[in-house]
PDB file of C-alpha atoms in Angstrom:
ATOM      1  CA  MET Z   1     -90.311  10.269 -41.882  1.00 81.00           C
ATOM      2  CA  ARG Z   2     -87.498   8.643 -40.579  1.00 87.00           C
ATOM      3  CA  LYS Z   3     -88.852   8.054 -36.956  1.00 87.00           C
ATOM      4  CA  LYS Z   4     -91.626   6.058 -39.325  1.00 81.00           C
ATOM      5  CA  LYS Z   5     -88.948   4.077 -41.588  1.00 84.00           C
ATOM      6  CA  ALA Z   6     -90.476   5.664 -44.419  1.00 80.00           C
ATOM      7  CA  TRP Z   7     -87.416   5.211 -46.712  1.00 86.00           C
ATOM      8  CA  TYR Z   8     -89.231   5.852 -50.032  1.00 84.00           C
ATOM      9  CA  PRO Z   9     -90.567   9.138 -49.399  1.00 84.00           C
ATOM     10  CA  LEU Z  10     -87.909  10.007 -47.716  1.00 89.00           C
ATOM     11  CA  GLY Z  11     -85.699   9.757 -50.359  1.00 92.00           C
ATOM     12  CA  LYS Z  12     -88.061  11.721 -52.362  1.00 91.00           C
ATOM     13  CA  THR Z  13     -88.096  15.039 -50.185  1.00 92.00           C
ATOM     14  CA  LEU Z  14     -84.055  15.154 -49.849  1.00 95.00           C
ATOM     15  CA  ALA Z  15     -84.096  14.305 -53.844  1.00 95.00           C
ATOM     16  CA  GLU Z  16     -86.366  17.700 -54.251  1.00 95.00           C
ATOM     17  CA  ARG Z  17     -84.376  19.416 -51.306  1.00 96.00           C
ATOM     18  CA  ARG Z  18     -81.501  18.728 -53.106  1.00 96.00           C
ATOM     19  CA  ALA Z  19     -83.040  19.989 -56.496  1.00 94.00           C
ATOM     20  CA  TRP Z  20     -84.021  23.634 -55.197  1.00 95.00           C
ATOM     21  CA  GLU Z  21     -80.746  23.898 -53.176  1.00 95.00           C
ATOM     22  CA  LEU Z  22     -78.596  23.866 -56.271  1.00 94.00           C
ATOM     23  CA  TRP Z  23     -81.425  25.896 -58.254  1.00 94.00           C
ATOM     24  CA  GLU Z  24     -81.100  28.581 -55.242  1.00 94.00           C
ATOM     25  CA  GLU Z  25     -76.893  28.564 -56.595  1.00 95.00           C
ATOM     26  CA  GLN Z  26     -77.633  28.754 -59.977  1.00 92.00           C
ATOM     27  CA  LYS Z  27     -81.655  30.128 -61.225  1.00 89.00           C
ATOM     28  CA  SER Z  28     -80.168  29.292 -65.055  1.00 90.00           C
ATOM     29  CA  TYR Z  29     -83.513  27.157 -65.582  1.00 91.00           C
ATOM     30  CA  ARG Z  30     -87.033  26.708 -64.680  1.00 94.00           C
ATOM     31  CA  MET Z  31     -87.103  24.766 -61.798  1.00 95.00           C
ATOM     32  CA  VAL Z  32     -91.028  22.913 -61.921  1.00 96.00           C
ATOM     33  CA  VAL Z  33     -91.673  19.648 -60.044  1.00 96.00           C
ATOM     34  CA  MET Z  34     -94.363  17.116 -59.912  1.00 97.00           C
ATOM     35  CA  ASN Z  35     -95.490  15.594 -56.761  1.00 96.00           C
ATOM     36  CA  PRO Z  36     -97.585  12.244 -57.004  1.00 95.00           C
ATOM     37  CA  THR Z  37     -99.266  10.237 -54.563  1.00 92.00           C
ATOM     38  CA  LEU Z  38     -99.943   6.293 -54.857  1.00 93.00           C
ATOM     39  CA  ILE Z  39    -100.009   5.883 -58.524  1.00 96.00           C
ATOM     40  CA  PHE Z  40    -102.480   3.522 -60.262  1.00 97.00           C
ATOM     41  CA  GLY Z  41    -102.549   2.386 -64.093  1.00 97.00           C
ATOM     42  CA  PRO Z  42    -101.363   1.026 -66.529  1.00 97.00           C
ATOM     43  CA  MET Z  43     -97.964  -0.606 -65.967  1.00 95.00           C
ATOM     44  CA  LEU Z  44     -95.030  -0.581 -68.765  1.00 94.00           C
ATOM     45  CA  GLN Z  45     -92.408  -2.807 -66.748  1.00 93.00           C
ATOM     46  CA  PRO Z  46     -93.839  -7.095 -66.162  1.00 92.00           C
ATOM     47  CA  THR Z  47     -92.703  -6.480 -62.320  1.00 94.00           C
ATOM     48  CA  LEU Z  48     -94.193  -5.019 -59.263  1.00 94.00           C
ATOM     49  CA  ASN Z  49     -93.839  -1.956 -58.163  1.00 92.00           C
ATOM     50  CA  THR Z  50     -95.471  -0.590 -55.252  1.00 89.00           C
ATOM     51  CA  SER Z  51     -98.543   0.971 -56.397  1.00 91.00           C
ATOM     52  CA  SER Z  52     -99.714  -2.161 -58.270  1.00 95.00           C
ATOM     53  CA  ALA Z  53     -98.719  -4.275 -55.753  1.00 95.00           C
ATOM     54  CA  ALA Z  54    -101.426  -2.374 -53.620  1.00 93.00           C
ATOM     55  CA  ILE Z  55    -104.264  -3.844 -56.057  1.00 96.00           C
ATOM     56  CA  LEU Z  56    -102.575  -7.152 -56.158  1.00 97.00           C
ATOM     57  CA  SER Z  57    -102.795  -8.455 -52.170  1.00 96.00           C
ATOM     58  CA  TYR Z  58    -106.774  -7.137 -52.347  1.00 96.00           C
ATOM     59  CA  MET Z  59    -106.736  -9.896 -55.941  1.00 95.00           C
ATOM     60  CA  ASN Z  60    -105.192 -12.619 -54.852  1.00 94.00           C
ATOM     61  CA  GLY Z  61    -106.118 -12.844 -51.938  1.00 91.00           C
ATOM     62  CA  ALA Z  62    -103.309 -11.876 -49.600  1.00 94.00           C
ATOM     63  CA  LYS Z  63    -105.201  -9.017 -47.858  1.00 94.00           C
ATOM     64  CA  LYS Z  64    -108.294 -10.865 -46.467  1.00 95.00           C
ATOM     65  CA  ARG Z  65    -110.035  -7.433 -44.832  1.00 94.00           C
ATOM     66  CA  ILE Z  66    -110.416  -4.423 -46.895  1.00 93.00           C
ATOM     67  CA  GLU Z  67    -108.472  -1.713 -44.782  1.00 90.00           C
ATOM     68  CA  ASN Z  68    -110.776   1.092 -43.428  1.00 87.00           C
ATOM     69  CA  SER Z  69    -108.817   4.290 -44.785  1.00 86.00           C
ATOM     70  CA  ALA Z  70    -108.602   6.544 -47.536  1.00 88.00           C
ATOM     71  CA  LYS Z  71    -105.889   6.726 -50.158  1.00 89.00           C
ATOM     72  CA  THR Z  72    -104.744   9.373 -52.148  1.00 93.00           C
ATOM     73  CA  VAL Z  73    -104.777   8.272 -55.698  1.00 96.00           C
ATOM     74  CA  VAL Z  74    -103.116   9.530 -59.607  1.00 98.00           C
ATOM     75  CA  ASP Z  75    -103.136   7.480 -62.761  1.00 98.00           C
ATOM     76  CA  VAL Z  76     -99.940   7.032 -63.932  1.00 98.00           C
ATOM     77  CA  ARG Z  77    -100.118   8.246 -67.175  1.00 98.00           C
ATOM     78  CA  ASP Z  78    -102.059  11.769 -65.585  1.00 98.00           C
ATOM     79  CA  VAL Z  79     -98.641  11.679 -64.240  1.00 98.00           C
ATOM     80  CA  ALA Z  80     -96.543  11.550 -67.912  1.00 98.00           C
ATOM     81  CA  LEU Z  81     -98.439  14.109 -69.202  1.00 98.00           C
ATOM     82  CA  ALA Z  82     -98.105  16.807 -66.358  1.00 98.00           C
ATOM     83  CA  HIS Z  83     -94.152  15.787 -66.904  1.00 98.00           C
ATOM     84  CA  VAL Z  84     -94.742  17.171 -70.721  1.00 98.00           C
ATOM     85  CA  LEU Z  85     -97.086  20.201 -70.056  1.00 98.00           C
ATOM     86  CA  GLY Z  86     -94.242  21.292 -67.296  1.00 97.00           C
ATOM     87  CA  TYR Z  87     -91.402  20.857 -70.105  1.00 97.00           C
ATOM     88  CA  GLU Z  88     -94.099  22.500 -72.633  1.00 97.00           C
ATOM     89  CA  ASN Z  89     -95.701  25.405 -70.722  1.00 96.00           C
ATOM     90  CA  LYS Z  90     -92.489  27.598 -70.401  1.00 95.00           C
ATOM     91  CA  SER Z  91     -94.284  30.039 -67.399  1.00 95.00           C
ATOM     92  CA  ALA Z  92     -94.455  26.505 -65.147  1.00 96.00           C
ATOM     93  CA  ASN Z  93     -92.714  27.074 -62.094  1.00 95.00           C
ATOM     94  CA  GLY Z  94     -92.198  25.598 -58.577  1.00 96.00           C
ATOM     95  CA  ARG Z  95     -94.234  22.514 -57.920  1.00 96.00           C
ATOM     96  CA  TYR Z  96     -97.409  20.899 -59.080  1.00 97.00           C
ATOM     97  CA  LEU Z  97     -99.625  18.240 -56.236  1.00 97.00           C
ATOM     98  CA  LEU Z  98    -100.602  15.481 -58.548  1.00 98.00           C
ATOM     99  CA  ILE Z  99    -104.242  13.730 -57.016  1.00 97.00           C
ATOM    100  CA  ALA Z 100    -107.052  12.488 -59.203  1.00 97.00           C
ATOM    101  CA  GLU Z 101    -109.161  11.727 -55.362  1.00 95.00           C
ATOM    102  CA  SER Z 102    -109.157  10.811 -51.931  1.00 93.00           C
ATOM    103  CA  ALA Z 103    -110.523   7.522 -52.585  1.00 93.00           C
ATOM    104  CA  LYS Z 104    -111.653   4.935 -49.372  1.00 91.00           C
ATOM    105  CA  PHE Z 105    -110.157   1.175 -49.536  1.00 92.00           C
ATOM    106  CA  SER Z 106    -113.831   0.217 -50.083  1.00 93.00           C
ATOM    107  CA  ASP Z 107    -114.235   2.057 -53.500  1.00 95.00           C
ATOM    108  CA  ILE Z 108    -111.363   0.633 -54.586  1.00 96.00           C
ATOM    109  CA  VAL Z 109    -111.744  -2.426 -53.515  1.00 97.00           C
ATOM    110  CA  LYS Z 110    -115.466  -2.609 -55.317  1.00 98.00           C
ATOM    111  CA  THR Z 111    -113.641  -1.348 -58.801  1.00 98.00           C
ATOM    112  CA  ILE Z 112    -111.225  -3.838 -58.290  1.00 98.00           C
ATOM    113  CA  LYS Z 113    -114.009  -6.884 -57.501  1.00 97.00           C
ATOM    114  CA  ASP Z 114    -116.847  -4.999 -60.723  1.00 98.00           C
ATOM    115  CA  SER Z 115    -112.968  -5.413 -63.544  1.00 98.00           C
ATOM    116  CA  LEU Z 116    -113.232  -8.663 -62.338  1.00 97.00           C
ATOM    117  CA  LYS Z 117    -116.631  -9.728 -63.138  1.00 97.00           C
ATOM    118  CA  ALA Z 118    -116.310  -7.601 -66.101  1.00 97.00           C
ATOM    119  CA  MET Z 119    -113.112  -9.608 -67.392  1.00 97.00           C
ATOM    120  CA  ASP Z 120    -115.113 -13.057 -67.095  1.00 96.00           C
ATOM    121  CA  LYS Z 121    -112.527 -13.531 -64.204  1.00 96.00           C
ATOM    122  CA  ASN Z 122    -115.467 -15.019 -61.157  1.00 93.00           C
ATOM    123  CA  GLU Z 123    -112.831 -17.022 -59.318  1.00 93.00           C
ATOM    124  CA  HIS Z 124    -110.459 -14.199 -58.702  1.00 94.00           C
ATOM    125  CA  ALA Z 125    -112.982 -12.197 -57.811  1.00 95.00           C
ATOM    126  CA  LYS Z 126    -114.041 -14.608 -54.652  1.00 95.00           C
ATOM    127  CA  ARG Z 127    -110.534 -13.937 -53.262  1.00 95.00           C
ATOM    128  CA  VAL Z 128    -111.505 -10.133 -52.953  1.00 97.00           C
ATOM    129  CA  PRO Z 129    -112.682  -9.692 -49.477  1.00 96.00           C
ATOM    130  CA  THR Z 130    -115.813  -7.818 -48.162  1.00 94.00           C
ATOM    131  CA  GLU Z 131    -115.451  -7.605 -44.743  1.00 94.00           C
ATOM    132  CA  VAL Z 132    -114.155  -4.274 -43.958  1.00 91.00           C
ATOM    133  CA  ALA Z 133    -111.362  -3.824 -41.666  1.00 87.00           C
ATOM    134  CA  LYS Z 134    -112.743  -2.565 -38.637  1.00 83.00           C
ATOM    135  CA  ASP Z 135    -109.698  -1.522 -36.470  1.00 76.00           C
ATOM    136  CA  PHE Z 136    -107.967   1.599 -38.334  1.00 66.00           C
ATOM    137  CA  PRO Z 137    -104.742   1.443 -39.891  1.00 64.00           C
ATOM    138  CA  GLY Z 138    -101.742   4.408 -37.964  1.00 59.00           C
ATOM    139  CA  VAL Z 139    -102.004   7.201 -39.270  1.00 52.00           C
ATOM    140  CA  GLY Z 140     -99.556   8.041 -42.622  1.00 56.00           C
ATOM    141  CA  PHE Z 141     -98.931  10.604 -43.998  1.00 55.00           C
ATOM    142  CA  GLY Z 142    -102.641  11.893 -44.986  1.00 57.00           C
ATOM    143  CA  ALA Z 143    -105.713  12.542 -42.893  1.00 59.00           C
ATOM    144  CA  PRO Z 144    -106.524  10.490 -39.909  1.00 62.00           C
ATOM    145  CA  PRO Z 145    -108.274   7.258 -40.911  1.00 60.00           C
ATOM    146  CA  PRO Z 146    -111.209   6.935 -42.193  1.00 62.00           C
ATOM    147  CA  HIS Z 147    -111.498  10.389 -42.966  1.00 68.00           C
ATOM    148  CA  HIS Z 148    -110.322  11.494 -46.674  1.00 78.00           C
ATOM    149  CA  THR Z 149    -107.480  13.179 -47.261  1.00 81.00           C
ATOM    150  CA  LEU Z 150    -108.034  17.509 -48.453  1.00 85.00           C
ATOM    151  CA  PHE Z 151    -105.716  18.631 -51.223  1.00 91.00           C
ATOM    152  CA  ASP Z 152    -105.892  21.800 -54.213  1.00 94.00           C
ATOM    153  CA  CYS Z 153    -104.576  20.494 -57.386  1.00 96.00           C
ATOM    154  CA  THR Z 154    -105.628  24.353 -59.032  1.00 96.00           C
ATOM    155  CA  LYS Z 155    -102.143  24.557 -59.769  1.00 97.00           C
ATOM    156  CA  ALA Z 156    -102.242  21.719 -62.285  1.00 97.00           C
ATOM    157  CA  THR Z 157    -105.684  21.310 -63.714  1.00 97.00           C
ATOM    158  CA  GLN Z 158    -106.043  25.623 -64.682  1.00 96.00           C
ATOM    159  CA  GLY Z 159    -101.926  26.193 -64.755  1.00 95.00           C
ATOM    160  CA  LEU Z 160    -101.768  23.173 -67.114  1.00 97.00           C
ATOM    161  CA  GLY Z 161    -104.643  22.442 -67.878  1.00 97.00           C
ATOM    162  CA  LEU Z 162    -104.436  18.465 -66.912  1.00 97.00           C
ATOM    163  CA  LYS Z 163    -107.787  16.850 -66.252  1.00 98.00           C
ATOM    164  CA  PHE Z 164    -107.313  13.604 -64.278  1.00 98.00           C
ATOM    165  CA  ARG Z 165    -108.868  10.635 -64.749  1.00 98.00           C
ATOM    166  CA  LYS Z 166    -111.200   8.771 -62.308  1.00 98.00           C
ATOM    167  CA  MET Z 167    -110.380   6.008 -59.664  1.00 98.00           C
ATOM    168  CA  GLU Z 168    -112.187   3.504 -60.973  1.00 98.00           C
ATOM    169  CA  GLU Z 169    -110.894   3.631 -64.844  1.00 98.00           C
ATOM    170  CA  MET Z 170    -106.753   3.405 -63.134  1.00 97.00           C
ATOM    171  CA  VAL Z 171    -108.105   1.055 -61.509  1.00 98.00           C
ATOM    172  CA  LYS Z 172    -109.987  -1.555 -64.049  1.00 98.00           C
ATOM    173  CA  GLU Z 173    -106.504  -0.494 -66.320  1.00 97.00           C
ATOM    174  CA  THR Z 174    -104.209  -1.499 -62.989  1.00 98.00           C
ATOM    175  CA  VAL Z 175    -106.396  -4.615 -62.758  1.00 98.00           C
ATOM    176  CA  HIS Z 176    -105.841  -5.417 -66.417  1.00 97.00           C
ATOM    177  CA  SER Z 177    -102.271  -5.010 -66.363  1.00 97.00           C
ATOM    178  CA  LEU Z 178    -101.710  -7.340 -63.748  1.00 97.00           C
ATOM    179  CA  PHE Z 179    -103.383  -9.326 -65.960  1.00 97.00           C
ATOM    180  CA  GLU Z 180    -101.342  -8.673 -68.987  1.00 96.00           C
ATOM    181  CA  HIS Z 181     -97.799  -9.515 -67.508  1.00 96.00           C
ATOM    182  CA  ALA Z 182     -98.477 -12.388 -65.713  1.00 95.00           C
ATOM    183  CA  LEU Z 183     -98.630 -11.126 -62.081  1.00 95.00           C
ATOM    184  CA  ILE Z 184    -101.621 -12.658 -61.141  1.00 92.00           C
ATOM    185  CA  GLU Z 185    -102.890 -16.145 -63.101  1.00 80.00           C
TER     186      GLU Z 185
END
């Protein structure tokens, strides 16, 4: 992560490692860690975050072509609920992977466009690109583009009883939220 200058995931990784080190020293409490991926859904804050910026870049014309890749995504409400369930369930322990699905950006962008049309934001819908880039982005942290990342969230779904929302719902809610917070006009 240092070589890729991926400071945010590096910071999260180092913080979790330190938490596990402290737990190993004391073991006087349950250690429950939630590991979400790219988080979509309604925003509480009136400022733009990294995940919502990914959606906004397709809505405002900043991106001219659709990225030829897939990303693992999860809804912010599911992440919040996972934290509550992890706290309340006394048998919960260890790491929980929080991924609803691995979605192609072409599907995410189609959902953005459909959401804008359903909101009668047709001028905005016209800005959304339709052409998928021919080239592939550099390899990030998942499967090499354009392949889907394989994942197993059984521990979260069966152990905590979590039911993940579909990508379409989380993207639609992100689009609505961007308008509610006047982050796009």
